[in-house]
Structure formats: structure tokens, C-alpha cells
Short mmCIF file of C-alpha atoms in Angstrom, two decimals:
data_model
loop_
_atom_site.label_atom_id
_atom_site.label_comp_id
_atom_site.label_asym_id
_atom_site.label_seq_id
_atom_site.Cartn_x
_atom_site.Cartn_y
_atom_site.Cartn_z
CA MET A 1 93.38 94.46 77.73
CA TYR A 2 95.13 94.27 74.39
CA ASP A 3 94.32 94.71 70.72
CA VAL A 4 94.34 91.63 68.49
CA PHE A 5 95.68 93.52 65.46
CA ALA A 6 98.59 94.92 67.49
CA THR A 7 99.19 91.50 69.02
CA ASP A 8 99.53 89.90 65.61
CA ARG A 9 102.20 92.46 64.69
CA LEU A 10 104.12 91.51 67.84
CA ILE A 11 103.78 87.80 67.13
CA ASP A 12 105.19 88.30 63.63
CA HIS A 13 108.29 89.96 65.12
CA TRP A 14 108.69 87.25 67.73
CA LEU A 15 108.52 84.46 65.15
CA ILE A 16 110.91 86.18 62.76
CA GLU A 17 113.39 86.66 65.61
CA ASP A 18 113.31 82.98 66.55
CA ILE A 19 113.04 81.32 63.13
CA GLY A 20 115.45 83.35 61.03
CA ALA A 21 115.71 81.77 57.57
CA CYS A 22 114.08 78.53 58.71
CA ASP A 23 113.75 76.08 61.59
CA LEU A 24 116.68 73.94 60.50
CA THR A 25 115.95 71.18 63.00
CA VAL A 26 112.44 70.40 61.78
CA GLN A 27 113.44 70.88 58.15
CA VAL A 28 116.03 68.10 58.35
CA MET A 29 114.13 65.79 60.73
CA ILE A 30 110.36 66.14 60.24
CA GLU A 31 108.56 65.30 57.00
CA PRO A 32 106.09 67.90 55.67
CA ASP A 33 103.15 65.48 55.89
CA GLU A 34 103.77 64.33 59.46
CA VAL A 35 101.09 65.39 61.94
CA GLY A 36 100.81 65.31 65.68
CA ALA A 37 98.72 66.27 68.68
CA PHE A 38 100.33 68.24 71.49
CA TYR A 39 99.29 70.01 74.67
CA MET A 40 100.70 72.86 76.72
CA ASN A 41 100.60 71.93 80.37
CA ALA A 42 101.23 73.67 83.66
CA ARG A 43 104.18 72.12 85.49
CA GLU A 44 103.43 74.03 88.68
CA PRO A 45 100.39 75.77 90.22
CA MET A 46 99.85 79.18 88.66
CA ILE A 47 97.56 81.99 87.60
CA VAL A 48 97.43 81.80 83.83
CA ALA A 49 98.22 84.83 81.66
CA GLY A 50 99.26 84.97 78.04
CA VAL A 51 97.83 81.57 77.18
CA GLU A 52 95.42 83.14 74.71
CA VAL A 53 98.32 84.91 73.00
CA ALA A 54 100.30 81.66 73.01
CA ALA A 55 97.42 79.93 71.23
CA ARG A 56 97.39 82.76 68.71
CA VAL A 57 101.11 82.24 68.04
CA PHE A 58 100.40 78.74 66.69
CA GLN A 59 97.52 79.95 64.55
CA ARG A 60 99.48 82.94 63.28
CA TYR A 61 102.32 80.71 62.12
CA ASP A 62 100.05 78.09 60.56
CA PRO A 63 96.32 78.84 60.23
CA THR A 64 95.65 75.14 59.44
CA LEU A 65 96.56 74.09 62.98
CA LYS A 66 93.65 73.17 65.23
CA VAL A 67 94.12 75.03 68.50
CA LYS A 68 91.83 74.63 71.50
CA LEU A 69 92.03 76.68 74.68
CA ARG A 70 91.34 74.65 77.80
CA VAL A 71 91.67 77.61 80.20
CA ARG A 72 91.42 81.39 80.00
CA ASP A 73 93.75 84.16 81.12
CA GLY A 74 93.18 84.88 84.79
CA ASP A 75 92.29 81.28 85.67
CA ARG A 76 94.07 79.67 88.61
CA VAL A 77 95.25 76.15 87.74
CA GLU A 78 97.07 73.32 89.47
CA LYS A 79 100.16 71.41 88.37
CA GLY A 80 99.36 69.15 85.43
CA ALA A 81 96.50 71.22 84.05
CA VAL A 82 96.23 71.26 80.26
CA LEU A 83 96.21 74.84 79.01
CA VAL A 84 96.13 74.52 75.22
CA GLU A 85 95.69 71.65 72.77
CA VAL A 86 97.37 71.91 69.35
CA GLU A 87 96.87 69.48 66.50
CA GLY A 88 98.17 69.46 62.93
CA ALA A 89 101.43 69.68 60.98
CA ALA A 90 104.22 68.63 63.34
CA ARG A 91 106.68 70.98 61.65
CA SER A 92 104.50 73.98 62.40
CA VAL A 93 103.81 73.07 66.02
CA LEU A 94 107.46 72.46 66.83
CA THR A 95 108.62 75.63 65.07
CA ALA A 96 106.21 77.89 66.96
CA GLU A 97 106.56 76.02 70.27
CA ARG A 98 109.24 78.11 71.97
CA THR A 99 107.70 81.48 71.11
CA ALA A 100 104.32 80.35 72.43
CA LEU A 101 105.82 78.95 75.63
CA ASN A 102 108.00 82.00 76.25
CA ILE A 103 105.13 84.47 76.25
CA ALA A 104 102.87 82.29 78.42
CA GLN A 105 105.67 81.61 80.92
CA ARG A 106 106.64 85.26 81.19
CA LEU A 107 103.12 86.65 81.52
CA SER A 108 101.94 83.96 83.92
CA GLY A 109 104.95 84.77 86.09
CA ILE A 110 103.85 88.41 86.23
CA ALA A 111 100.28 87.39 87.08
CA ASN A 112 101.56 85.18 89.91
CA GLU A 113 103.79 87.91 91.36
CA THR A 114 100.97 90.43 91.11
CA ALA A 115 98.65 88.08 92.99
CA ARG A 116 101.21 87.81 95.83
CA TYR A 117 101.23 91.59 96.28
CA VAL A 118 97.44 91.85 96.00
CA ALA A 119 97.04 89.19 98.71
CA ALA A 120 99.46 91.08 100.97
CA ILE A 121 97.16 94.15 101.09
CA GLU A 122 93.84 92.32 101.21
CA GLY A 123 91.42 93.93 103.64
CA THR A 124 92.79 97.44 103.22
CA LYS A 125 91.40 100.16 100.93
CA ALA A 126 94.62 100.27 98.91
CA ARG A 127 94.72 98.89 95.37
CA LEU A 128 97.85 97.64 93.65
CA ILE A 129 98.81 99.34 90.38
CA ASP A 130 101.65 98.79 87.94
CA THR A 131 104.20 101.18 86.39
CA ARG A 132 105.76 101.94 83.00
CA LYS A 133 108.82 99.89 84.00
CA THR A 134 108.05 97.12 81.55
CA THR A 135 109.98 95.24 78.88
CA PRO A 136 110.20 97.38 75.71
CA GLY A 137 107.78 95.98 73.16
CA LEU A 138 105.87 93.95 75.74
CA ARG A 139 104.13 96.65 77.79
CA MET A 140 100.67 95.86 76.46
CA MET A 141 101.13 92.18 77.27
CA GLU A 142 102.75 92.69 80.69
CA LYS A 143 100.07 95.11 81.84
CA HIS A 144 97.47 92.58 80.72
CA ALA A 145 99.22 90.02 82.93
CA VAL A 146 99.03 92.42 85.89
CA SER A 147 95.27 92.64 85.48
CA CYS A 148 95.08 88.82 85.31
CA GLY A 149 96.80 88.73 88.70
CA GLY A 150 94.31 91.14 90.26
CA GLY A 151 96.24 94.39 89.89
CA LEU A 152 95.20 97.62 88.18
CA ASN A 153 96.93 99.37 85.30
CA HIS A 154 98.48 102.82 85.78
CA ARG A 155 99.36 104.80 82.64
CA LEU A 156 99.75 102.59 79.57
CA GLY A 157 102.04 105.24 78.11
CA LEU A 158 103.05 108.87 78.30
CA ASP A 159 99.92 109.90 76.41
CA ASN A 160 97.54 108.51 79.04
CA GLY A 161 97.85 111.23 81.63
CA VAL A 162 99.95 114.08 83.01
CA MET A 163 102.35 113.16 85.80
CA VAL A 164 104.43 116.04 87.11
CA LYS A 165 107.65 114.67 88.58
CA ASP A 166 110.69 116.24 90.28
CA ASN A 167 112.48 117.11 87.03
CA HIS A 168 109.38 118.76 85.59
CA ILE A 169 109.06 120.82 88.78
CA ALA A 170 112.75 121.76 88.62
CA VAL A 171 112.37 123.06 85.04
CA CYS A 172 109.21 125.01 85.88
CA GLY A 173 110.52 126.43 89.16
CA SER A 174 107.82 125.25 91.58
CA ILE A 175 104.83 122.94 91.95
CA ALA A 176 102.42 125.86 91.53
CA ALA A 177 104.13 126.97 88.32
CA ALA A 178 104.27 123.42 86.95
CA VAL A 179 100.58 122.80 87.61
CA ALA A 180 99.63 126.19 86.16
CA ARG A 181 101.44 125.34 82.94
CA ALA A 182 99.81 121.93 82.75
CA ARG A 183 96.32 123.32 83.35
CA LYS A 184 96.57 125.62 80.34
CA LYS A 185 96.80 122.73 77.87
CA LEU A 186 95.48 119.74 79.78
CA PRO A 187 92.89 117.82 77.72
CA VAL A 188 89.43 117.82 79.30
CA LEU A 189 88.81 114.84 81.64
CA THR A 190 92.54 114.00 81.75
CA LYS A 191 93.96 113.35 85.22
CA LEU A 192 96.76 115.49 86.63
CA GLU A 193 99.10 113.76 89.08
CA ILE A 194 102.01 115.29 90.96
CA GLU A 195 104.94 113.57 92.67
CA CYS A 196 105.82 114.74 96.18
CA ASP A 197 109.02 113.89 98.02
CA ASN A 198 108.15 115.60 101.31
CA LEU A 199 105.27 117.00 103.32
CA GLY A 200 105.95 120.55 102.23
CA GLN A 201 105.33 119.53 98.64
CA VAL A 202 102.16 117.72 99.71
CA HIS A 203 100.78 121.01 101.09
CA GLN A 204 101.66 122.71 97.79
CA ALA A 205 100.03 119.94 95.72
CA VAL A 206 96.81 120.17 97.75
CA ALA A 207 96.77 123.94 97.24
CA ALA A 208 97.24 123.41 93.50
CA ASP A 209 94.10 121.22 93.42
CA VAL A 210 95.54 118.23 91.53
CA ASP A 211 93.71 114.95 90.97
CA VAL A 212 96.32 112.52 92.33
CA ILE A 213 99.22 113.02 94.71
CA MET A 214 102.07 110.52 94.63
CA LEU A 215 104.03 110.04 97.83
CA ASP A 216 107.49 109.10 96.59
CA ASN A 217 109.80 107.13 98.90
CA MET A 218 108.25 108.57 102.06
CA SER A 219 108.46 106.99 105.49
CA ILE A 220 105.40 105.32 106.99
CA LYS A 221 105.11 108.18 109.48
CA ASP A 222 105.17 110.80 106.72
CA MET A 223 102.65 108.84 104.63
CA VAL A 224 100.19 108.81 107.52
CA GLU A 225 100.60 112.56 107.94
CA ALA A 226 100.34 113.15 104.19
CA VAL A 227 97.05 111.24 103.98
CA ALA A 228 95.72 113.43 106.81
CA ILE A 229 96.89 116.62 105.09
CA ILE A 230 95.24 115.63 101.81
CA GLY A 231 92.04 114.72 103.62
CA GLY A 232 90.33 113.14 100.62
CA ARG A 233 90.83 116.17 98.36
CA ALA A 234 92.90 114.05 95.97
CA LYS A 235 93.59 110.37 95.42
CA VAL A 236 96.82 109.25 97.07
CA GLU A 237 99.40 106.95 95.49
CA ALA A 238 102.39 105.49 97.35
CA SER A 239 105.43 104.67 95.26
CA GLY A 240 109.14 104.01 95.47
CA GLY A 241 110.93 101.02 96.97
CA ILE A 242 107.77 98.99 97.52
CA ARG A 243 108.50 95.38 98.49
CA ILE A 244 106.40 92.40 99.46
CA ASP A 245 107.57 92.75 103.08
CA THR A 246 106.73 96.47 103.30
CA ILE A 247 103.55 96.80 101.27
CA ARG A 248 101.12 95.88 104.07
CA ALA A 249 102.33 98.66 106.35
CA ILE A 250 102.13 101.11 103.46
CA ALA A 251 98.57 100.03 102.65
CA GLU A 252 97.56 100.59 106.26
CA THR A 253 98.53 104.28 106.08
CA GLY A 254 95.29 104.93 104.21
CA VAL A 255 96.65 105.50 100.68
CA ASP A 256 94.35 104.70 97.76
CA TYR A 257 96.92 103.12 95.46
CA ILE A 258 100.33 101.51 95.72
CA SER A 259 102.49 101.29 92.60
CA THR A 260 105.47 99.01 92.22
CA SER A 261 107.72 97.87 89.41
CA LYS A 262 108.51 94.63 91.24
CA ILE A 263 105.48 92.85 89.79
CA THR A 264 106.84 93.28 86.26
CA GLN A 265 110.60 93.62 86.69
CA ALA A 266 111.18 90.96 89.33
CA ALA A 267 108.59 88.37 88.30
CA VAL A 268 109.95 84.86 87.77
CA ALA A 269 108.70 82.95 84.72
CA VAL A 270 106.59 79.90 85.51
CA ASP A 271 107.17 76.39 84.17
CA ILE A 272 104.95 75.50 81.23
CA GLY A 273 105.75 72.67 78.82
CA LEU A 274 104.62 71.32 75.45
CA ASP A 275 104.23 67.54 75.24
CA GLU A 276 102.88 65.15 72.69
CA ALA A 277 99.40 63.99 73.56
#
């Protein structure tokens, strides 16, 4: 879920960062009229994400290049699969190569890590969602990668919803006061979520009639009790310290959503290469 116009602005920045004044290597080694055919290939099994953006990198740098997608974002591929074919001016392909590979490797890594977490909670009602803990400038792309891996997107930014956290509550004086303030100016149809650190706050959040209650860093025992207290009167999100080895037990408490930054912050880039055809 990303906008093509905004993506092109990002690609321009990425290319400027990498190229500088010029790609000195191709300028001194490759003749302007030399052409070639190349392919991006998966060097390990993976869920693909960012390959469509990678293809756009080549076309953005040189619109004369012939670029063909062999797979789509969200596809699961095996080692050796051809992802993108690129044909045309060798100078252009080799100059844009690293930027295209970097984005596909990074985003596919996020998709793979997301898929691991999604698989760990399969069969429960819980759904995996991401956070705003993303790389500055890459949030749109990284959240797209999460969706490719089977996860759901939480807020894209601060303007997508109202989340009342501990510091907001501290400034306002109480959960009731914080929610009352928010309700006065809350845009119609906008969700109101409140973060709770303990069961006492859960009772207060239920009384305040919020849309979503986040259980922050609670024990499994307290999560089970919190879900019972809420009794379906609000959606329940578990957050804080979520790991691959703990997420199943959390999902089995009956929460609706589990959010974790691990799928974006701890994802390992996959191995994708560019070779001459």
C-alpha cells in the first residue's frame, strides 16, 4: 500500500545518495553504447517484497530500459527464481543496481520475518500488526512489506488515529480526563486507543468507553484477566516485548491484535543478486 508519486520522490533521493556526481566506475569502464541483459534472482527461498519498487528504480533512472517483472510482491519463491529482467544500456543498469537490490533485500527480509510471526499464531483469533518503529523515510515501504508477509498495518503515522499513552495520561491527570479531552476534538469515525499498564487501568479504560485497549508489557496471567474484564466491549491489543518464542502464548490469551517492532527492526535482509543473462 504505497503511492507511486511518493515512491518516485524516494527513489530520486536514493539514487542521488548513491551516485553523487557520477558513477565513476561505469564512466571509466563502460562505453555509452554498450548494452546488456540482466536479471535479479533470489539466492535463497523468500517471500518477495519491494521487487516492484526495485523495478521502478531502473526505470526511474533510465526510462529507455526494458524492465519485466517475473514475480509480484507477496509471492513466495524458491532459490534461483528470477524476479526481474532488465535490458538496455549497461551503464544505466549497473549504476542503478545497488539501489534496486538494497530496497528489495530489505523489504523482502521484513516480509519473511513477518511471515514467521504470522505462522506462530496461526489458528488463534489474534492478528499480527506492525508499529511506527520503522526506518525514517522508509515507513511506507516497510509497512507495505509487512502486509506482503501476512501482517496488518497499525497507524501509518500520528495523524491516523488517537493513541493515549502513559505520558499523555500523566499530563492530563487520569485516564478519564485524557479520554474526555480527546473526545471533545476527535474526528468522527476516528479510533481512540488507550495504553494500559495494569488491570486497574483496564477497568478505567472500559469505563471510558474507548475503541481499543492496549495491554502494555503485561504478564500472560494479567492478559487473560484483562480480556475477561473487557468482555468484548473494546478491541484488545497486546504490545511490549513480543518475541517469536512468546507470541503464541500471548495469542492464546484471547487478544485481538499483537503488535511488535521486531518484524521491522530485527528483520534480516535476504540475498538477492543481479547477474548478466
